[in-house]
mmCIF file of C-alpha atoms in Angstrom:
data_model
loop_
_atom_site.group_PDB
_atom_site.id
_atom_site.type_symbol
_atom_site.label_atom_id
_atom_site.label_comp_id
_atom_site.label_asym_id
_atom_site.label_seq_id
_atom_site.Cartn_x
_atom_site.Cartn_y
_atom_site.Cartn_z
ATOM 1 C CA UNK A 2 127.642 99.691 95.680
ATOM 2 C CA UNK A 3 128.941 97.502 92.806
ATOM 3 C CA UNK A 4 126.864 95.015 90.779
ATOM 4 C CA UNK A 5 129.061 92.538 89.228
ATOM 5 C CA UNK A 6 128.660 89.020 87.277
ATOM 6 C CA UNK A 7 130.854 86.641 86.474
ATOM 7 C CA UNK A 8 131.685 84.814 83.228
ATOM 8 C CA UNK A 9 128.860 82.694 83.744
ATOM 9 C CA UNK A 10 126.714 85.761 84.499
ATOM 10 C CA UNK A 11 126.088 84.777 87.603
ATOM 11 C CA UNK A 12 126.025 88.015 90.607
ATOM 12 C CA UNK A 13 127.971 88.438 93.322
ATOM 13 C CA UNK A 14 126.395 88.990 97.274
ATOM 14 C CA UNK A 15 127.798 89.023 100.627
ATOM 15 C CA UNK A 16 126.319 88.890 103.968
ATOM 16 C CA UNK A 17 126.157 92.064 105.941
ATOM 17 C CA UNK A 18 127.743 90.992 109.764
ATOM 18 C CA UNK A 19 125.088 90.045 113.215
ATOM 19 C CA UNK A 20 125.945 93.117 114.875
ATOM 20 C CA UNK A 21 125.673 95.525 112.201
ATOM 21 C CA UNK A 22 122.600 97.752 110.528
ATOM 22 C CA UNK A 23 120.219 95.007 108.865
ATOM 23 C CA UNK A 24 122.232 92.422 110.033
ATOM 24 C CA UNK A 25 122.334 88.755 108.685
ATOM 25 C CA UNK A 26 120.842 90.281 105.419
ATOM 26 C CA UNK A 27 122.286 90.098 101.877
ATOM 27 C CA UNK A 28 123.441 93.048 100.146
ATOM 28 C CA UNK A 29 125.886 94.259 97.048
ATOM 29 C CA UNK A 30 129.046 94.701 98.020
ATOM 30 C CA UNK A 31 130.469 98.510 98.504
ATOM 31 C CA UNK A 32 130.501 100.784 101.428
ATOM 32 C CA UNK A 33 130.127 104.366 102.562
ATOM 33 C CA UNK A 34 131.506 107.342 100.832
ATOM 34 C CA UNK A 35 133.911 109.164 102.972
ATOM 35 C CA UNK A 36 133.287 113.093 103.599
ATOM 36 C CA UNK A 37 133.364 114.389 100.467
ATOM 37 C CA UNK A 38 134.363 111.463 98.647
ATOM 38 C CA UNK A 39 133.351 110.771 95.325
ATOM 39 C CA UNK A 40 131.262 107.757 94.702
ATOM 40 C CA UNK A 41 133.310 106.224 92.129
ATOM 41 C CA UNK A 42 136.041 106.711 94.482
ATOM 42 C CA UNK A 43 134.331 105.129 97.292
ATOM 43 C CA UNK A 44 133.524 102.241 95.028
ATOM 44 C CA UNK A 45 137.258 101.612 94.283
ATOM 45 C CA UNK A 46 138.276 101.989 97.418
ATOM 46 C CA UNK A 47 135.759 99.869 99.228
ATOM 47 C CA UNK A 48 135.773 96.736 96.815
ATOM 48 C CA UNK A 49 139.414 97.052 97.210
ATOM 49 C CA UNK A 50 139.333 96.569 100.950
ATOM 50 C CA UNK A 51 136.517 94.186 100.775
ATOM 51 C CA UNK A 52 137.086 92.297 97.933
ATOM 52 C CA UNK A 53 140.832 92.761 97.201
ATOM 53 C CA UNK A 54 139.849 93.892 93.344
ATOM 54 C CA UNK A 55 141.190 96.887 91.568
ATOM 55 C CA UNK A 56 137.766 98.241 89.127
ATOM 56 C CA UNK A 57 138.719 98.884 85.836
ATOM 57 C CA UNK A 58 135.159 99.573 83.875
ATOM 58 C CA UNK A 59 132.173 101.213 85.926
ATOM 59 C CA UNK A 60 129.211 103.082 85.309
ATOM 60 C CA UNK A 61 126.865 104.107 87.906
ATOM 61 C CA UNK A 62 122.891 102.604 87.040
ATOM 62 C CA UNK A 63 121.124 103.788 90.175
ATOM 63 C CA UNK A 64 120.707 106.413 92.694
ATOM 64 C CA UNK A 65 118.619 104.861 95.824
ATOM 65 C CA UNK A 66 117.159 107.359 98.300
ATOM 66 C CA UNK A 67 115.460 105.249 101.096
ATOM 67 C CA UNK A 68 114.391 106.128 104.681
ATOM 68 C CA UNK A 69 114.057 103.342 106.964
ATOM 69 C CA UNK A 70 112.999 103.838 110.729
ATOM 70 C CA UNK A 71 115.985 105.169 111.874
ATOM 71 C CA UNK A 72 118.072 106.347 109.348
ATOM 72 C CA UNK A 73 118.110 107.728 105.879
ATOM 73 C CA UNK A 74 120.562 106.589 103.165
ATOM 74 C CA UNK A 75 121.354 106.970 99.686
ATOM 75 C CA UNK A 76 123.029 104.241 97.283
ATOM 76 C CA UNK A 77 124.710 105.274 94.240
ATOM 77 C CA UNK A 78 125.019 101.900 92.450
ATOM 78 C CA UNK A 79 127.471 101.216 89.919
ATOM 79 C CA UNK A 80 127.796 97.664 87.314
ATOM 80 C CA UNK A 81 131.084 96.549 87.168
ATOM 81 C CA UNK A 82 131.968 95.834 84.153
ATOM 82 C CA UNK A 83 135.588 94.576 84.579
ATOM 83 C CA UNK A 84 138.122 94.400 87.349
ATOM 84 C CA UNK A 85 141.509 93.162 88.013
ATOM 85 C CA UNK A 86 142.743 90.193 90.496
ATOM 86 C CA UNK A 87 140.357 87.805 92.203
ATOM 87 C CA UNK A 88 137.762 87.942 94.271
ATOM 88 C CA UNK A 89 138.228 87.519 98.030
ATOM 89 C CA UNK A 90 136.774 87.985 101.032
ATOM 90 C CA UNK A 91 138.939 90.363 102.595
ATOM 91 C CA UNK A 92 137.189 90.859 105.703
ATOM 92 C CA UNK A 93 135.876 87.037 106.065
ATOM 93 C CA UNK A 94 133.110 88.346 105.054
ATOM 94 C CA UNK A 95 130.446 85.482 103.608
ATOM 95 C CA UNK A 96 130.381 85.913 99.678
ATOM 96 C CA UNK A 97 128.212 83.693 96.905
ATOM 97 C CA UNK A 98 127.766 84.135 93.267
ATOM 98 C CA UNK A 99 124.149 83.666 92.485
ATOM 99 C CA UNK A 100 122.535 83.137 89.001
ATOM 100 C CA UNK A 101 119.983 85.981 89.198
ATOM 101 C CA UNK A 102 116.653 84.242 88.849
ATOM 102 C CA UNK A 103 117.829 82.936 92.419
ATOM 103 C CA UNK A 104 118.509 86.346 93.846
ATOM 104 C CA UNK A 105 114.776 86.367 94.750
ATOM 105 C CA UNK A 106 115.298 83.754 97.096
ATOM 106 C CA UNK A 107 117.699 85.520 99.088
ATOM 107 C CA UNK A 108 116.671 88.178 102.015
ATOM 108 C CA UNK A 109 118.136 91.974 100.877
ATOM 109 C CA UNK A 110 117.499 95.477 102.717
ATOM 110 C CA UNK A 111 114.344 97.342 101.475
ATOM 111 C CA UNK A 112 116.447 99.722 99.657
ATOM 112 C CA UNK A 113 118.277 97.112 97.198
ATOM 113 C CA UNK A 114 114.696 95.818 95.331
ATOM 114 C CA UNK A 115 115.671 98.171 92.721
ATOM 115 C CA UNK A 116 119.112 96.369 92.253
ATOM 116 C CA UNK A 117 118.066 93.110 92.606
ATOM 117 C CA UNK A 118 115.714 94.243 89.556
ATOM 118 C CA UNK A 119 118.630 95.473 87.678
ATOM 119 C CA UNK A 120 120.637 92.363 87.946
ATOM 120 C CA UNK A 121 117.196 90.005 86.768
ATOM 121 C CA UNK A 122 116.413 91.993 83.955
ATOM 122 C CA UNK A 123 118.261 91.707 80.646
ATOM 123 C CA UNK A 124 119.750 94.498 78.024
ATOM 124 C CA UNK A 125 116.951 94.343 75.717
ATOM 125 C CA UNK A 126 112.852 94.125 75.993
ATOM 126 C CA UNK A 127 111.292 93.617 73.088
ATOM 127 C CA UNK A 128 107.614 94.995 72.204
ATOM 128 C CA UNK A 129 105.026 93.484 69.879
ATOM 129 C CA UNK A 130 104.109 94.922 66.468
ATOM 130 C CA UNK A 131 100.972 96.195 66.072
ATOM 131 C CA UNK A 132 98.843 93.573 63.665
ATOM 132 C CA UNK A 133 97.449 95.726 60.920
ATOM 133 C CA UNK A 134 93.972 93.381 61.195
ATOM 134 C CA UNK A 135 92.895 90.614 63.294
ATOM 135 C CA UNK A 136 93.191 88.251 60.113
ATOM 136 C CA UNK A 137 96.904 88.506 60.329
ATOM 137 C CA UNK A 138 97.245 87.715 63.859
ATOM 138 C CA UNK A 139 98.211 84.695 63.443
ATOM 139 C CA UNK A 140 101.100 85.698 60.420
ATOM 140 C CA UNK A 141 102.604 88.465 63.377
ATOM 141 C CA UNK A 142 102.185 86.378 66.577
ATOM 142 C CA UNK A 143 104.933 83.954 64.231
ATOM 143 C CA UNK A 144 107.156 87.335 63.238
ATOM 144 C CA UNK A 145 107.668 88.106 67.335
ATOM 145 C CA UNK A 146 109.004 84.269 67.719
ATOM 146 C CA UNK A 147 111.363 85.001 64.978
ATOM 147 C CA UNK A 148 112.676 88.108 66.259
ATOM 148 C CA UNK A 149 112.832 86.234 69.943
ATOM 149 C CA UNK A 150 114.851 83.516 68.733
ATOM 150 C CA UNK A 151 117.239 85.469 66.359
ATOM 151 C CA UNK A 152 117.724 88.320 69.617
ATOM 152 C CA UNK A 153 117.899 85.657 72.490
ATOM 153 C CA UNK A 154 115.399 87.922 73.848
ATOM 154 C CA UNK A 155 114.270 87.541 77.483
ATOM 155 C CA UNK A 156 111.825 89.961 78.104
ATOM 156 C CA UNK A 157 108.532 90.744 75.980
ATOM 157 C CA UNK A 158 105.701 93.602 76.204
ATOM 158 C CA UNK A 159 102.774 92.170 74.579
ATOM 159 C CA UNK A 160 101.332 96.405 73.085
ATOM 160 C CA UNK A 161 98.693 96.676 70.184
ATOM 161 C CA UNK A 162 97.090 99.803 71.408
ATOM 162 C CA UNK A 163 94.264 99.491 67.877
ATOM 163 C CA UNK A 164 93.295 95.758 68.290
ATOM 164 C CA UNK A 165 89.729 95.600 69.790
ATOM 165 C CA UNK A 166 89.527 93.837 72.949
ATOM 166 C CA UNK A 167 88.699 90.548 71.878
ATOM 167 C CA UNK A 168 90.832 90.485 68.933
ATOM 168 C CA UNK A 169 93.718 91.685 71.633
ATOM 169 C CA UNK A 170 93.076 88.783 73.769
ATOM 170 C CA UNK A 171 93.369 86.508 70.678
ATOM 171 C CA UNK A 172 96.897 88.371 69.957
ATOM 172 C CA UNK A 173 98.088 88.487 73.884
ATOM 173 C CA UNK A 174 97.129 84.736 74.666
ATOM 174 C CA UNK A 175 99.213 83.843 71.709
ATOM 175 C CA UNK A 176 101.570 85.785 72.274
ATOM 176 C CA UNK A 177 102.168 84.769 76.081
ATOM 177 C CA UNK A 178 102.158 81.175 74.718
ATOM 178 C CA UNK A 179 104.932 81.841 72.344
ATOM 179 C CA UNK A 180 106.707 83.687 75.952
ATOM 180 C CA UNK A 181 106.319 80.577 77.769
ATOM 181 C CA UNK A 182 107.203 77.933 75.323
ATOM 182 C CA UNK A 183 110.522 80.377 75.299
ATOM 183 C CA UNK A 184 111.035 80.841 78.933
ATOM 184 C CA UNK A 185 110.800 84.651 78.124
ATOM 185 C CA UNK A 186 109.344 86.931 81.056
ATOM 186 C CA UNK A 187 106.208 89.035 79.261
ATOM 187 C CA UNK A 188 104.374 92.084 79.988
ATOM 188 C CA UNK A 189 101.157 92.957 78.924
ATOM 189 C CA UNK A 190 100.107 96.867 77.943
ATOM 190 C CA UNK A 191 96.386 96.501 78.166
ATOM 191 C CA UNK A 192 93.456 97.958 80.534
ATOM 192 C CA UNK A 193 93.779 96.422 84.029
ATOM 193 C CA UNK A 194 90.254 94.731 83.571
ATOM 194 C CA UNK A 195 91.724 92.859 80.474
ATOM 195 C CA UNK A 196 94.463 90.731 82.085
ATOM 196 C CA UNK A 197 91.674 88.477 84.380
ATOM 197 C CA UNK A 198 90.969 86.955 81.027
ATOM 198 C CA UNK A 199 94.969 86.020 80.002
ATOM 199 C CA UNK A 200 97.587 83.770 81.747
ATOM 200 C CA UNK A 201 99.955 85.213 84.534
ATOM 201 C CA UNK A 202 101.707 87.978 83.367
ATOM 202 C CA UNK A 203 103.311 91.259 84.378
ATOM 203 C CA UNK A 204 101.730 94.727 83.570
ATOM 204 C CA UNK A 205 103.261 97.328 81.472
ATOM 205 C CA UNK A 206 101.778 100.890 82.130
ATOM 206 C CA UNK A 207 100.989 103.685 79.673
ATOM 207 C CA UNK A 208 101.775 107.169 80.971
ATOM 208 C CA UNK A 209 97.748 107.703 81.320
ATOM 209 C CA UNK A 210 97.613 104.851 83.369
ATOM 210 C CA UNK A 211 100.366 105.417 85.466
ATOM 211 C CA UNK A 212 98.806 108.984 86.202
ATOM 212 C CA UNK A 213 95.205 106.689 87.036
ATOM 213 C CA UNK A 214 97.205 105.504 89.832
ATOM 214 C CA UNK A 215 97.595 106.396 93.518
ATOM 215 C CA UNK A 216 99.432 102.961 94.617
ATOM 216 C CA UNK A 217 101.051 100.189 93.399
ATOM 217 C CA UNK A 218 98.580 97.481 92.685
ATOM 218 C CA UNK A 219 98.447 94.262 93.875
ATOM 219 C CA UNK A 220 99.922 92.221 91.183
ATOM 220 C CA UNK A 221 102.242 89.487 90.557
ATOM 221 C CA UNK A 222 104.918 89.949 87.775
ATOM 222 C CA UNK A 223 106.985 92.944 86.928
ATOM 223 C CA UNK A 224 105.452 96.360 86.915
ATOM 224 C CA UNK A 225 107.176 98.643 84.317
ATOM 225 C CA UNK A 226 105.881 101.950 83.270
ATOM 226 C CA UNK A 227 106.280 104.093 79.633
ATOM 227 C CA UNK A 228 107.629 107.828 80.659
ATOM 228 C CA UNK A 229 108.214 110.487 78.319
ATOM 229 C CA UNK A 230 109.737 113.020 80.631
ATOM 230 C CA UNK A 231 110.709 113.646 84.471
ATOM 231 C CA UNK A 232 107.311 114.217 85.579
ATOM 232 C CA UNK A 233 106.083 111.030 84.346
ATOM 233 C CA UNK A 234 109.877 109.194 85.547
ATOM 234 C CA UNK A 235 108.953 110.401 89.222
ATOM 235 C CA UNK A 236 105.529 109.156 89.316
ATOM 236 C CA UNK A 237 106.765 106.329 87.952
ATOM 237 C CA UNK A 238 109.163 106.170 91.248
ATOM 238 C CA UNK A 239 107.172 106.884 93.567
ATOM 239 C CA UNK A 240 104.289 104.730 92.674
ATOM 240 C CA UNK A 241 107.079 102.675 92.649
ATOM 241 C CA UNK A 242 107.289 100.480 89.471
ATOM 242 C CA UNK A 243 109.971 98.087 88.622
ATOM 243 C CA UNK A 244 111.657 99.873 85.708
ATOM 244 C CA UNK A 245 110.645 102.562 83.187
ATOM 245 C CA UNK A 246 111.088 102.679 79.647
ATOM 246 C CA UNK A 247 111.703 106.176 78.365
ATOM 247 C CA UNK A 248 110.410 107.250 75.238
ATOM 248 C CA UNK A 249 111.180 108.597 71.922
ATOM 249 C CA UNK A 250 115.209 108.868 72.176
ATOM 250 C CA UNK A 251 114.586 108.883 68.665
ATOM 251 C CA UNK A 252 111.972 109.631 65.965
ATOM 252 C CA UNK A 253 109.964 106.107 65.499
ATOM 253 C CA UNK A 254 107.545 105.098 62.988
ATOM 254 C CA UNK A 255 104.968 104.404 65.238
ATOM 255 C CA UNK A 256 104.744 107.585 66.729
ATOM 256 C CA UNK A 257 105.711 109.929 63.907
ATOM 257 C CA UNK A 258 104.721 113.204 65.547
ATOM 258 C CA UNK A 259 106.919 112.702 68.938
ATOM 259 C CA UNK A 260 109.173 114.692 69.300
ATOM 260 C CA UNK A 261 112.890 112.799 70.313
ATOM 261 C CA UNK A 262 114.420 113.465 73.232
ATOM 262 C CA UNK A 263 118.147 112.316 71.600
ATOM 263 C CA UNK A 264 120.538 110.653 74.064
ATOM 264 C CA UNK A 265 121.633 113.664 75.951
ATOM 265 C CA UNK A 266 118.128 114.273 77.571
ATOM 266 C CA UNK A 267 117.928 110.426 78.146
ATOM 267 C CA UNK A 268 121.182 110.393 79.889
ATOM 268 C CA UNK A 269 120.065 113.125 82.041
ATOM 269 C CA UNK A 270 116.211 111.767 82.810
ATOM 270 C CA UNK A 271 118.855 108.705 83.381
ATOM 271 C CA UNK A 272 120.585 109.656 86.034
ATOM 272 C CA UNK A 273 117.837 110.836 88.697
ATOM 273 C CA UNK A 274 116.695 107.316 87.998
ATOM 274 C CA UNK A 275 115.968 104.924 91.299
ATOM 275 C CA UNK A 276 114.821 102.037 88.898
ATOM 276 C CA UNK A 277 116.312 100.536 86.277
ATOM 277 C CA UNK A 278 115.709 102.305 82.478
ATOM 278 C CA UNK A 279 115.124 101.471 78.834
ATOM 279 C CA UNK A 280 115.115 103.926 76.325
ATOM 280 C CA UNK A 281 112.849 103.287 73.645
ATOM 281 C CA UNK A 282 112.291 104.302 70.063
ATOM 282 C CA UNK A 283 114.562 103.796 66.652
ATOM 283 C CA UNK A 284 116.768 101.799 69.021
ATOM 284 C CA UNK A 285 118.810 98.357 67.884
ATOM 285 C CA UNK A 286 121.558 96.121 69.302
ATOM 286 C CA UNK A 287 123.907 98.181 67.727
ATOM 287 C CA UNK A 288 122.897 101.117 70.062
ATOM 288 C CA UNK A 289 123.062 98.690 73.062
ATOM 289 C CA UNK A 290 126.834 99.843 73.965
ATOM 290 C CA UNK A 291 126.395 103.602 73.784
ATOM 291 C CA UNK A 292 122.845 103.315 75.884
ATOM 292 C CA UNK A 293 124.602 100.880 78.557
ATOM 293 C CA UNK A 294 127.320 103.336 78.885
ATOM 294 C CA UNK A 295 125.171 105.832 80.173
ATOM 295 C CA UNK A 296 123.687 103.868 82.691
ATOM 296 C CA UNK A 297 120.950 102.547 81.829
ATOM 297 C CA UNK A 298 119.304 99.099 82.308
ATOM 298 C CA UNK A 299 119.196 98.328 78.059
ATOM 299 C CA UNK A 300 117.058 98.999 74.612
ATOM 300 C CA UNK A 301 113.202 98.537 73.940
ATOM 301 C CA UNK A 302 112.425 97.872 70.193
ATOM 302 C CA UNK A 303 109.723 96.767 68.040
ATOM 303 C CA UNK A 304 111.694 96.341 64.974
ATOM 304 C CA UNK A 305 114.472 97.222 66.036
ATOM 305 C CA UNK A 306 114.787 93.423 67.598
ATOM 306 C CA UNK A 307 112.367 91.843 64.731
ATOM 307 C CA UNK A 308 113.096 90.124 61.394
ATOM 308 C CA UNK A 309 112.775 93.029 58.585
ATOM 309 C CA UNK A 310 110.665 90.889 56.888
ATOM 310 C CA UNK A 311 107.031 92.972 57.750
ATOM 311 C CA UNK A 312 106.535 96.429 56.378
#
């Protein structure tokens, strides 16, 4: 399946026919893979016929494994990054491009949640420094709305694992105030109990606290999880969460001791991926290119998206 956006970044659907598996539902557009045809092969061939486009730039994000009640399928999804001629629809098929904030809206198959994630989430997530003491709160809370303007960023985790509870709360409700006055979507990384006491927000999941869990909770917002290896990335799936951040690709100052995976074990951890991925740890936009190339979703800094104006 192909994910691709227009100029205007806006995503392109089509209607899957009446009569036909899921029918009247809105998918990506793509097809099946032949008998032992490749996937990228498939994907030129079948936006071809559907869409009368010849793919230029593609890199497959996502592999899908989903059983519904009569069949099992797999999706190997790929963003299309550029193409040739226009888009049609070859086979009068019914085709919209949809600014992804609406995608929501619109009724997919079970097994494309985790694209429709892809396509709403941006290339970079930015996470909060740490204040060294709750008398500088205030002083940090203003260095994240820097690094958000400057960045354009869209997505924040609000993370100071050493703040006391209370002084957290002080920190989070700022910081979810600076979010909204942005229109950026934020996260918090906090003890479930804490988040009652905050406005709306996602939940961002340490690897202990993905390993607490037997289900997905009941929560609105996005539900990402932190992974350090493919133990943690597969509970991570199968709980399921909405995308995974995975952690160190390289040595960080925050976590000194870690040892770095380096982009080779990323790209691998990568690629048995159902959700989308962030990798995480002495990242910056200049490392956005190589990371996207390997499929994954984008980068997750702290300073890496900030002002180097704090020590």
């Amino acid at each position: 399946m192909g994910l691709l956006r227009d100029a205007d970044g806006r995503v392109l659907v089509s209607r899957r026919r009446r009569d036909a598996h899921l029918g009247g539902l809105w998918e990506f557009p793509g097809g099946k893979c032949g008998a032992g045809e490749p996937a990228r092969a498939a994907l030129d061939r079948e936006l071809q016929e559907e869409l009368g486009i010849r793919v230029r730039d593609a890199v497959e994000t996502l592999v899908i494994p989903h059983r519904y009640p009569d069949r099992r399928v797999e999706l190997r999804v790929f963003r299309v990054d550029r193409w040739e001629q226009a888009v049609v629809a070859r086979e009068g098929q019914p085709l919209r491009w949809v600014d992804p904030e609406g995608l929501d809206a619109l009724a997919f198959p079970a097994a494309s949640r985790a694209i429709v994630h892809a396509a709403r989430l941006p290339g970079t997530y930015l996470v909060s420094p740490e204040p060294p003491s709750p008398a500088q709160i205030a002083e940090w809370v203003d260095w994240v709305e820097q690094g958000i303007i400057a960045n354009g960023v869209r997505l924040l985790q609000v993370r100071a694992p050493g703040l006391e509870r209370e002084a957290f709360l002080d920190y989070a409700g700022r910081l979810l105030e600076v979010a909204a006055r942005h229109r950026v979507e934020a996260l918090v990384n906090a003890p479930e109990s804490w988040l009652d006491r905050l406005p709306a927000a996602g939940w961002h999941l340490t690897e202990q606290r993905l390993r607490s869990l037997r289900a997905r909770p009941d929560r609105e917002g996005w539900l990402a999880a932190s992974v350090h290896d493919r133990d943690g990335l597969l509970r991570a799936m199968a709980l399921p969460v909405d995308f995974v951040v995975v952690a160190p690709v390289r040595p960080t100052r925050t976590h000194p001791g870690a040892r770095a995976l380096g982009l080779p074990a990323f790209a691998t951890l990568r690629a048995e991926a159902s959700c989308p991925v962030f990798a995480l740890g002495g990242m910056t936009p200049d490392d956005l290119p190589a990371v996207r190339a390997l499929g994954a979703q984008g980068i997750a800094a702290i300073r890496g998206l900030l002002p180097a104006a704090r020590a």
